[in-house]
Structures are given as C-alpha cells and as structure tokens.
Amino acid sequence: MPFQVLRAATLLLAAASASAVLAAEDFRVRYNLAGSLGGEIFAPQSSSGWIGALAYTYIDGRKVTGDDGNKLGTTTPPGTVPLSRQATPRDPVYNANRVALQTSGHANVMALALGYITEERYGGGQLIFGTLLPLAQNASEVRASAASPTLNWPHPTQPVDTTKAIVQGQFATGYQTQLSDLTAAESGKISGIGDIELAAGWMRQDGPWKFRAGAAWVLPTGAYSATKRPNIGFGNYHTLRPEVQATYLPSAKIALSGKLIMGFNSRNKDKQLKSGNWIGLEATAGYMTPIGPVGLHGVHVRQYQDDQNNLMFGSSRLQLTGLGAFFTTRLPVIDTIVTLQYMVTTHSRNARHSNFSQLRLVQQF
C-alpha cells in the first residue's frame, strides 16, 4: 500500500493522545499534543474507500506549570484559630500561605479510528468522514509542600508561652493533614473509554500543493468526576475543533506542511466552568529517504480566552510548545503504514508539561 491514505488518517487521529493537559479544564486541551503531522505530508491524494488507524501514545507527565511557567502553586487563605466555641479577641490568627504542588503522572492511550473517503469529487476534492474512540489508562500523583503558618497572638502575654506552643503544634498538624487530604483527592489511577470524536473534512491536491479543511466534534463520553482526579474524560462539555492545513512539495524528496487548529468549548455542566477557547499551530518539514519519510515537527497551543468560573486558579490561560521528530515507513508483509514519533514539551504555562511517544498504524481496506 502506498502512502496515499495517510493524509486522511491525519484528520482521524487529531486527538489520539488528548485523553491523557484549573486552567483549560484540568490543564489540558482536546488535541493530539504529540503532533498529528508525519509522513502523510508526502502522500498523494488519490485513494478512496474505508481506512482504519490505530495510535498508541505514552505520555510522561513531568509537572504541571503555573502562570509563570514554573511548578504550579496555590495559596491557602488567612484565618482564625478559635480557642473556644465562641470567637474571642484573644484568638490567634494566621496569614495566607503559599503552597507548592508537585505533580507527576503518566498515561497510556490507545486510539481507534475508522474513516471513509468518497470517490466522488466536490470542488475538485474528496470528502472524508470518520470517528475516533480513545481508550486510556491514567495515573497521577500530587503532593503539596508548605511550611505551616505561624500563629499571631493579639495579646503578647496571654496565654502563657507553653499554651501558645501547644496550640501552634496542634494547628500545624491539622494544617498538614488538610494538605494531605487535598492532594489525596487529586492522586490515583483510572482506566476506561475517553471522549469520542466525530469528524468530517475535505481534501484537494493541486500540483505541488495539497489542502485540507475539516472539523471534529468531541463528545463528553469519557469517565469523569468534577470532584476527583485523575479523569479519562475532559469534562461534561462539548468541543468543536475546526482545522485547515496546507502542504507544499518543492521536490519529490522534500515536503513542508502547516496546520491551524481552533477549539471552541461549551460550559461544563457539572461545575459550570467554561474553559477558554484556544488556538493551535502545527508545522513540519520532512525528507523522503529510501525507506520512508523522516522529519521534524512542532506544535504550539494557547488559550486566547480566560477561563470562566475557575474558582481555584482564576482566569489563567494555557500555553504549550513542543518540538519533536518522526519516521514513517511501510511494512510490506502486512501492507501497513507505520509512524514513530516523539515530542518534547519545551515551554508551558498553566499546562501539563509532558513528553509524548507515539506509534501510529494505518491500513486501507
């Protein structure tokens, strides 16, 4: 089988690693941050009929970053420690306190895609329709690190220093227990079906140029809890994700391609959080070797709208940039196209800072 069916598979697998990245609903967006452009940029568009694709992605989550690009943190509010059932002017108070959150985890995602390419042409191009089903296993660990706040006493001599020390010790123990309970709800393992996608697109080739436009509708079918993580699904909301792509082949051995993607999110019905809409760019350059295309690729995604009703992290916006490489070849015995690729996150804000390894198989029926 030649590489010609690969271009159609790109549309189908655009979210192959998304169910693995609060800002942007749990610090991630519904898109394949491992990159969706590989050897398909060399493929002529002349096939029709049914195609199937399988993508396995391993996501190595190194950390979650905050608005400054460093490890995520949060602030616990100030308060008062009542010494009796009724508050008194002599009760000690404590200030707001900064808490560092150390987050790590990994995910194994298997995405199954099925599509159909029309033989008929419309506007000089072909139509493609498809669906994608992700199956994922996620594991995460969150640890909170902070010194317990120091109690401030209104009266310098009352109570006696011994009593103050006892109260400070009891308060510190309770404070650390609350931090542990908070992070325990964010840690664990889960597996199941992710958010299903329905996609449609149009593809056309004109000499050395190839063009593609399409859109995917992401449904909230994955396992999800508004109060506990990790989750397989992104949340009880929908995402419309249109995209356009242009590819240029200056010669038979060199190909350049770029893609613009946008994500429009509805409001999460479970917690009324509206994740800000986002825009993404992908670019790749490839060279055709005797055994298949090799190349470099990159992805950049950022929210251009604030989150709404994000009670913990406010209006923070996700930003993420990744760089990587790919290799595509054909397995002659089973007549299947195989792509291996790796993507490293080089910069992130309010996002899951991860590395991605992906294996993609494409088969025409």
Coordinates of C-alpha atoms in Angstrom, one line a residue:
M1 CA 0.0 0.0 0.0
P2 CA 1.5 3.4 -0.9
F3 CA 1.5 6.4 1.5
Q4 CA -1.6 7.9 -0.2
V5 CA -4.1 7.1 2.6
L6 CA -2.0 8.8 5.3
R7 CA -3.4 12.2 4.7
A8 CA -6.9 11.0 5.6
A9 CA -5.6 9.4 8.8
T10 CA -4.3 12.7 10.0
L11 CA -7.8 14.1 10.4
L12 CA -9.0 10.9 12.1
L13 CA -6.1 10.9 14.7
A14 CA -6.0 14.6 15.5
A15 CA -6.8 13.8 19.1
A16 CA -5.1 10.5 19.5
S17 CA -3.3 11.5 22.7
A18 CA -5.6 14.1 24.1
S19 CA -7.2 11.9 26.8
A20 CA -4.1 11.6 28.8
V21 CA -3.0 18.5 29.6
L22 CA -7.8 24.8 36.9
A23 CA -6.5 26.3 33.6
A24 CA -8.1 24.9 30.5
E25 CA -10.1 22.2 32.3
D26 CA -7.5 20.2 34.2
F27 CA -4.6 21.8 32.5
R28 CA -5.1 20.2 29.0
V29 CA -7.0 20.7 25.8
R30 CA -8.7 18.2 23.5
Y31 CA -6.0 17.9 20.9
N32 CA -3.1 15.5 20.0
L33 CA -0.2 17.3 21.6
A34 CA 2.1 14.5 20.4
G35 CA 1.6 16.0 16.9
S36 CA -0.5 14.8 14.0
L37 CA 1.8 15.6 11.1
G38 CA 4.2 13.0 9.9
G39 CA 4.9 11.1 6.7
E40 CA 1.5 11.8 5.4
I41 CA 2.7 15.2 4.2
F42 CA 4.3 13.3 1.2
A43 CA 1.1 11.3 0.4
P44 CA -0.7 12.0 -2.9
Q45 CA -4.5 12.1 -2.6
S46 CA -6.0 9.6 -5.0
S47 CA -7.4 6.8 -2.9
S48 CA -11.0 6.2 -1.8
G49 CA -12.9 3.8 0.4
W50 CA -12.5 2.7 4.0
I51 CA -9.4 3.2 6.1
G52 CA -8.6 2.3 9.7
A53 CA -6.0 3.7 12.0
L54 CA -4.6 2.8 15.4
A55 CA -2.4 5.1 17.6
Y56 CA -0.7 4.2 20.8
T57 CA 0.6 7.1 22.9
Y58 CA 2.7 7.1 26.1
I59 CA 2.5 10.4 28.0
D60 CA 5.2 11.0 30.5
G61 CA 3.9 13.8 32.8
R62 CA 6.8 15.7 34.3
K63 CA 5.0 18.5 36.1
V64 CA 2.1 21.0 35.9
T65 CA 3.1 24.6 35.4
G66 CA 1.6 27.7 36.7
D67 CA 1.1 31.2 35.2
D68 CA 4.9 31.9 35.5
G69 CA 6.0 28.7 33.8
N70 CA 7.3 27.2 37.0
K71 CA 5.8 24.4 39.1
L72 CA 2.2 25.0 39.9
G73 CA 1.3 26.6 43.3
T74 CA -1.7 27.8 45.2
T75 CA -2.4 30.0 48.2
T76 CA -4.4 28.9 51.3
P77 CA -6.5 31.8 52.7
P78 CA -5.9 33.5 56.1
G79 CA -7.9 32.6 59.1
T80 CA -8.5 32.5 62.8
V81 CA -8.0 29.6 65.3
P82 CA -10.8 29.7 67.8
L83 CA -9.7 28.7 71.3
S84 CA -13.3 28.1 72.4
R85 CA -16.7 27.5 70.9
Q86 CA -17.2 31.3 70.6
A87 CA -14.6 33.5 68.9
T88 CA -12.9 36.0 71.2
P89 CA -10.5 38.9 70.6
R90 CA -7.7 36.8 72.0
D91 CA -7.9 34.1 69.4
P92 CA -4.7 33.7 67.2
V93 CA -4.8 34.4 63.5
Y94 CA -2.6 33.3 60.6
N95 CA -1.8 34.8 57.2
A96 CA -2.3 33.4 53.7
N97 CA 0.3 30.8 52.8
R98 CA 1.8 29.7 49.5
V99 CA 1.7 26.0 48.8
A100 CA 3.8 24.3 46.1
L101 CA 2.2 21.5 44.2
Q102 CA 4.4 18.7 42.9
T103 CA 2.6 16.8 40.2
S104 CA 3.7 13.8 38.2
G105 CA 2.0 11.0 36.3
H106 CA 1.7 9.0 33.1
A107 CA -0.9 7.9 30.6
N108 CA -1.3 5.1 28.1
V109 CA -3.7 6.0 25.3
M110 CA -4.9 3.7 22.6
A111 CA -7.0 5.5 19.9
L112 CA -9.0 3.6 17.3
A113 CA -10.2 5.4 14.2
L114 CA -12.3 4.4 11.2
G115 CA -12.9 6.6 8.2
Y116 CA -14.4 6.7 4.7
I117 CA -13.1 8.7 1.7
T118 CA -15.5 9.4 -1.1
E119 CA -14.6 8.5 -4.7
E120 CA -16.7 11.4 -5.9
R121 CA -15.1 14.9 -6.0
Y122 CA -16.6 18.1 -4.7
G123 CA -15.0 21.3 -5.7
G124 CA -12.0 19.3 -7.0
G125 CA -11.5 17.5 -3.7
Q126 CA -12.7 14.4 -1.8
L127 CA -14.7 14.2 1.4
I128 CA -13.8 12.2 4.4
F129 CA -15.9 11.1 7.3
G130 CA -14.7 9.4 10.4
T131 CA -14.9 8.6 14.1
L132 CA -12.3 8.1 16.9
L133 CA -12.6 6.1 20.0
P134 CA -9.8 6.6 22.7
L135 CA -9.1 4.0 25.4
A136 CA -6.8 5.3 28.2
Q137 CA -5.2 4.4 31.5
N138 CA -4.1 7.4 33.6
A139 CA -2.1 7.6 36.8
S140 CA -1.2 10.8 38.7
E141 CA 0.4 11.8 42.0
V142 CA 0.1 15.2 43.6
R143 CA 2.0 16.3 46.6
A144 CA 1.6 19.6 48.5
S145 CA 4.6 21.2 50.1
A146 CA 4.4 24.1 52.5
A147 CA 5.5 25.2 56.0
S148 CA 2.6 25.6 58.4
P149 CA 1.7 29.3 59.0
T150 CA 2.8 30.8 62.3
L151 CA 0.0 31.9 64.6
N152 CA -0.1 35.5 65.5
W153 CA -1.4 36.2 69.0
P154 CA -3.3 39.5 69.8
H155 CA -2.0 39.6 73.4
P156 CA 1.7 39.4 74.0
T157 CA 1.5 37.6 77.4
Q158 CA -1.8 35.7 77.2
P159 CA -2.0 32.8 77.1
V160 CA 1.3 31.7 78.5
D161 CA 4.1 30.6 76.1
T162 CA 3.6 26.9 76.9
T163 CA 0.0 27.1 75.8
K164 CA 0.9 29.0 72.7
A165 CA 3.4 26.3 71.8
I166 CA 0.8 23.5 72.3
V167 CA -1.8 25.4 70.1
Q168 CA 0.8 26.1 67.4
G169 CA 1.8 22.4 67.3
Q170 CA -1.8 21.2 67.1
F171 CA -2.6 23.8 64.4
A172 CA 0.5 22.8 62.3
T173 CA -0.5 19.1 62.5
G174 CA -4.0 19.9 61.3
Y175 CA -2.8 22.1 58.6
Q176 CA -0.5 19.5 57.2
T177 CA -3.3 16.9 57.4
Q178 CA -5.6 19.1 55.4
L179 CA -2.9 19.5 52.7
S180 CA -2.5 15.7 52.5
D181 CA -6.3 15.2 52.2
L182 CA -6.5 17.8 49.5
T183 CA -3.8 16.2 47.3
A184 CA -5.1 12.6 48.0
A185 CA -8.3 13.5 46.0
E186 CA -6.0 14.5 43.1
S187 CA -4.0 11.3 43.0
G188 CA -4.8 7.8 41.8
K189 CA -5.3 5.6 38.8
I190 CA -8.2 5.2 36.3
S191 CA -8.8 3.5 33.0
G192 CA -11.7 3.4 30.5
I193 CA -13.2 5.0 27.4
G194 CA -12.3 8.5 26.6
D195 CA -14.2 11.3 24.8
I196 CA -15.4 10.1 21.4
E197 CA -14.9 12.2 18.3
L198 CA -16.9 12.6 15.1
A199 CA -15.0 14.2 12.2
A200 CA -15.6 15.4 8.6
G201 CA -13.2 17.0 6.1
W202 CA -12.4 18.0 2.5
M203 CA -9.1 17.3 0.8
R204 CA -7.7 18.5 -2.5
Q205 CA -4.4 18.3 -4.4
D206 CA -3.3 20.9 -6.9
G207 CA 0.2 20.2 -8.3
P208 CA 2.8 20.5 -5.6
W209 CA 0.2 21.9 -3.2
K210 CA -2.2 20.0 -1.0
F211 CA -5.1 21.5 1.0
R212 CA -7.3 20.1 3.7
A213 CA -10.1 21.5 5.8
G214 CA -12.2 19.8 8.4
A215 CA -13.7 19.8 11.8
A216 CA -14.2 17.4 14.7
W217 CA -17.0 17.4 17.3
V218 CA -15.8 16.0 20.7
L219 CA -18.4 14.3 22.9
P220 CA -18.2 14.0 26.7
T221 CA -18.3 10.2 26.8
G222 CA -15.2 9.6 28.9
A223 CA -15.2 8.7 32.6
Y224 CA -15.2 12.0 34.6
S225 CA -15.7 13.3 38.1
A226 CA -15.9 17.0 38.9
T227 CA -14.5 16.4 42.5
K228 CA -11.8 13.8 42.0
R229 CA -8.9 13.2 39.6
P230 CA -7.4 11.7 37.5
N231 CA -10.0 11.5 34.8
I232 CA -10.2 9.9 31.5
G233 CA -12.8 12.3 30.0
F234 CA -12.1 16.0 29.9
G235 CA -15.4 17.0 31.5
N236 CA -19.2 17.3 30.8
Y237 CA -18.9 19.7 27.9
H238 CA -18.5 19.6 24.1
T239 CA -15.7 20.9 21.9
L240 CA -15.9 21.9 18.2
R241 CA -12.4 21.8 16.7
P242 CA -12.1 23.1 13.1
E243 CA -8.7 23.0 11.3
V244 CA -7.1 23.9 8.0
Q245 CA -3.9 22.5 6.6
A246 CA -1.6 23.3 3.6
T247 CA 1.3 21.2 2.3
Y248 CA 3.9 22.1 -0.3
L249 CA 6.3 19.7 -2.0
P250 CA 9.1 21.7 -3.7
S251 CA 10.5 18.3 -4.8
A252 CA 9.7 14.6 -4.6
K253 CA 12.0 14.3 -1.5
I254 CA 11.1 17.5 0.5
A255 CA 7.8 18.4 2.0
L256 CA 6.6 21.3 4.2
S257 CA 3.3 21.5 6.0
G258 CA 1.5 23.7 8.4
K259 CA -1.9 23.4 10.2
L260 CA -4.1 25.9 12.0
I261 CA -6.5 24.4 14.7
M262 CA -9.1 26.1 16.9
G263 CA -11.0 24.8 19.8
F264 CA -14.4 26.1 20.9
N265 CA -15.7 24.8 24.2
S266 CA -19.1 24.7 25.8
R267 CA -19.6 25.1 29.6
N268 CA -19.0 22.2 31.8
K269 CA -22.5 21.3 33.1
D270 CA -21.1 19.6 36.3
K271 CA -19.3 22.6 37.7
Q272 CA -20.2 25.5 35.4
L273 CA -16.6 26.1 34.4
K274 CA -16.2 27.4 30.9
S275 CA -12.7 26.6 29.6
G276 CA -11.4 29.4 27.4
N277 CA -11.3 28.8 23.7
W278 CA -7.9 28.1 22.2
I279 CA -5.9 28.2 19.0
G280 CA -3.1 25.9 17.9
L281 CA -0.4 25.7 15.2
E282 CA 1.5 22.7 13.8
A283 CA 4.4 22.7 11.4
T284 CA 6.6 20.0 10.0
A285 CA 9.4 19.5 7.5
G286 CA 10.2 16.1 6.1
Y287 CA 12.7 14.4 3.8
M288 CA 12.0 11.2 1.9
T289 CA 14.6 8.5 2.4
P290 CA 14.8 5.2 0.6
I291 CA 12.9 3.5 3.5
G292 CA 10.4 6.3 4.2
P293 CA 10.0 9.9 5.4
V294 CA 11.8 11.4 8.3
G295 CA 11.4 14.9 9.7
L296 CA 11.0 17.4 12.4
H297 CA 7.7 18.8 13.7
G298 CA 6.4 21.2 16.3
V299 CA 3.2 22.2 18.0
H300 CA 2.0 25.3 19.8
V301 CA -1.3 25.7 21.6
R302 CA -2.6 28.6 23.7
Q303 CA -5.9 29.8 25.1
Y304 CA -6.9 33.2 23.8
Q305 CA -9.8 33.5 26.2
D306 CA -9.8 33.4 30.0
D307 CA -11.4 30.5 31.9
Q308 CA -14.8 31.5 33.4
N309 CA -15.8 30.4 36.9
N310 CA -12.4 28.8 37.6
L311 CA -12.6 29.1 41.4
M312 CA -9.1 27.9 42.3
F313 CA -6.9 29.3 39.5
G314 CA -8.8 32.2 38.2
S315 CA -8.6 33.3 34.5
S316 CA -5.2 31.6 33.8
R317 CA -4.6 30.7 30.2
L318 CA -2.9 27.5 28.9
Q319 CA 0.2 27.8 26.7
L320 CA 2.3 24.9 25.5
T321 CA 5.0 24.4 22.9
G322 CA 6.5 21.1 21.8
L323 CA 9.3 20.0 19.4
G324 CA 9.9 16.5 18.1
A325 CA 10.8 14.2 15.2
F326 CA 9.1 11.4 13.2
F327 CA 9.8 8.5 11.0
T328 CA 7.3 6.8 8.7
T329 CA 7.7 3.6 6.7
R330 CA 5.7 0.8 5.1
L331 CA 5.6 -2.8 6.4
P332 CA 5.4 -4.9 3.2
V333 CA 4.2 -8.1 4.8
I334 CA 1.0 -6.7 6.3
D335 CA 0.9 -3.8 3.9
T336 CA 0.5 -1.2 6.7
I337 CA 1.9 2.2 7.1
V338 CA 3.8 2.8 10.4
T339 CA 4.8 6.1 12.0
L340 CA 7.0 6.6 15.0
Q341 CA 7.3 10.0 16.6
Y342 CA 8.4 11.7 19.8
M343 CA 7.5 15.2 21.1
V344 CA 9.1 17.1 24.0
T345 CA 7.4 20.0 25.7
T346 CA 9.8 22.8 25.6
H347 CA 7.7 25.5 27.2
S348 CA 4.4 25.6 29.1
R349 CA 2.2 27.8 31.3
N350 CA -0.9 26.5 33.2
A351 CA -0.4 23.2 31.4
R352 CA 0.7 19.6 31.9
H353 CA 4.4 19.7 30.9
S354 CA 4.8 16.2 29.3
N355 CA 6.8 14.2 26.8
F356 CA 4.9 12.2 24.2
S357 CA 5.9 8.9 22.4
Q358 CA 3.5 7.7 19.7
L359 CA 3.2 4.7 17.4
R360 CA 0.6 5.0 14.5
L361 CA -0.6 2.3 12.2
V362 CA -2.8 3.0 9.1
Q363 CA -4.5 0.3 7.0
Q364 CA -6.7 0.7 3.9
F365 CA -9.4 -1.9 3.4

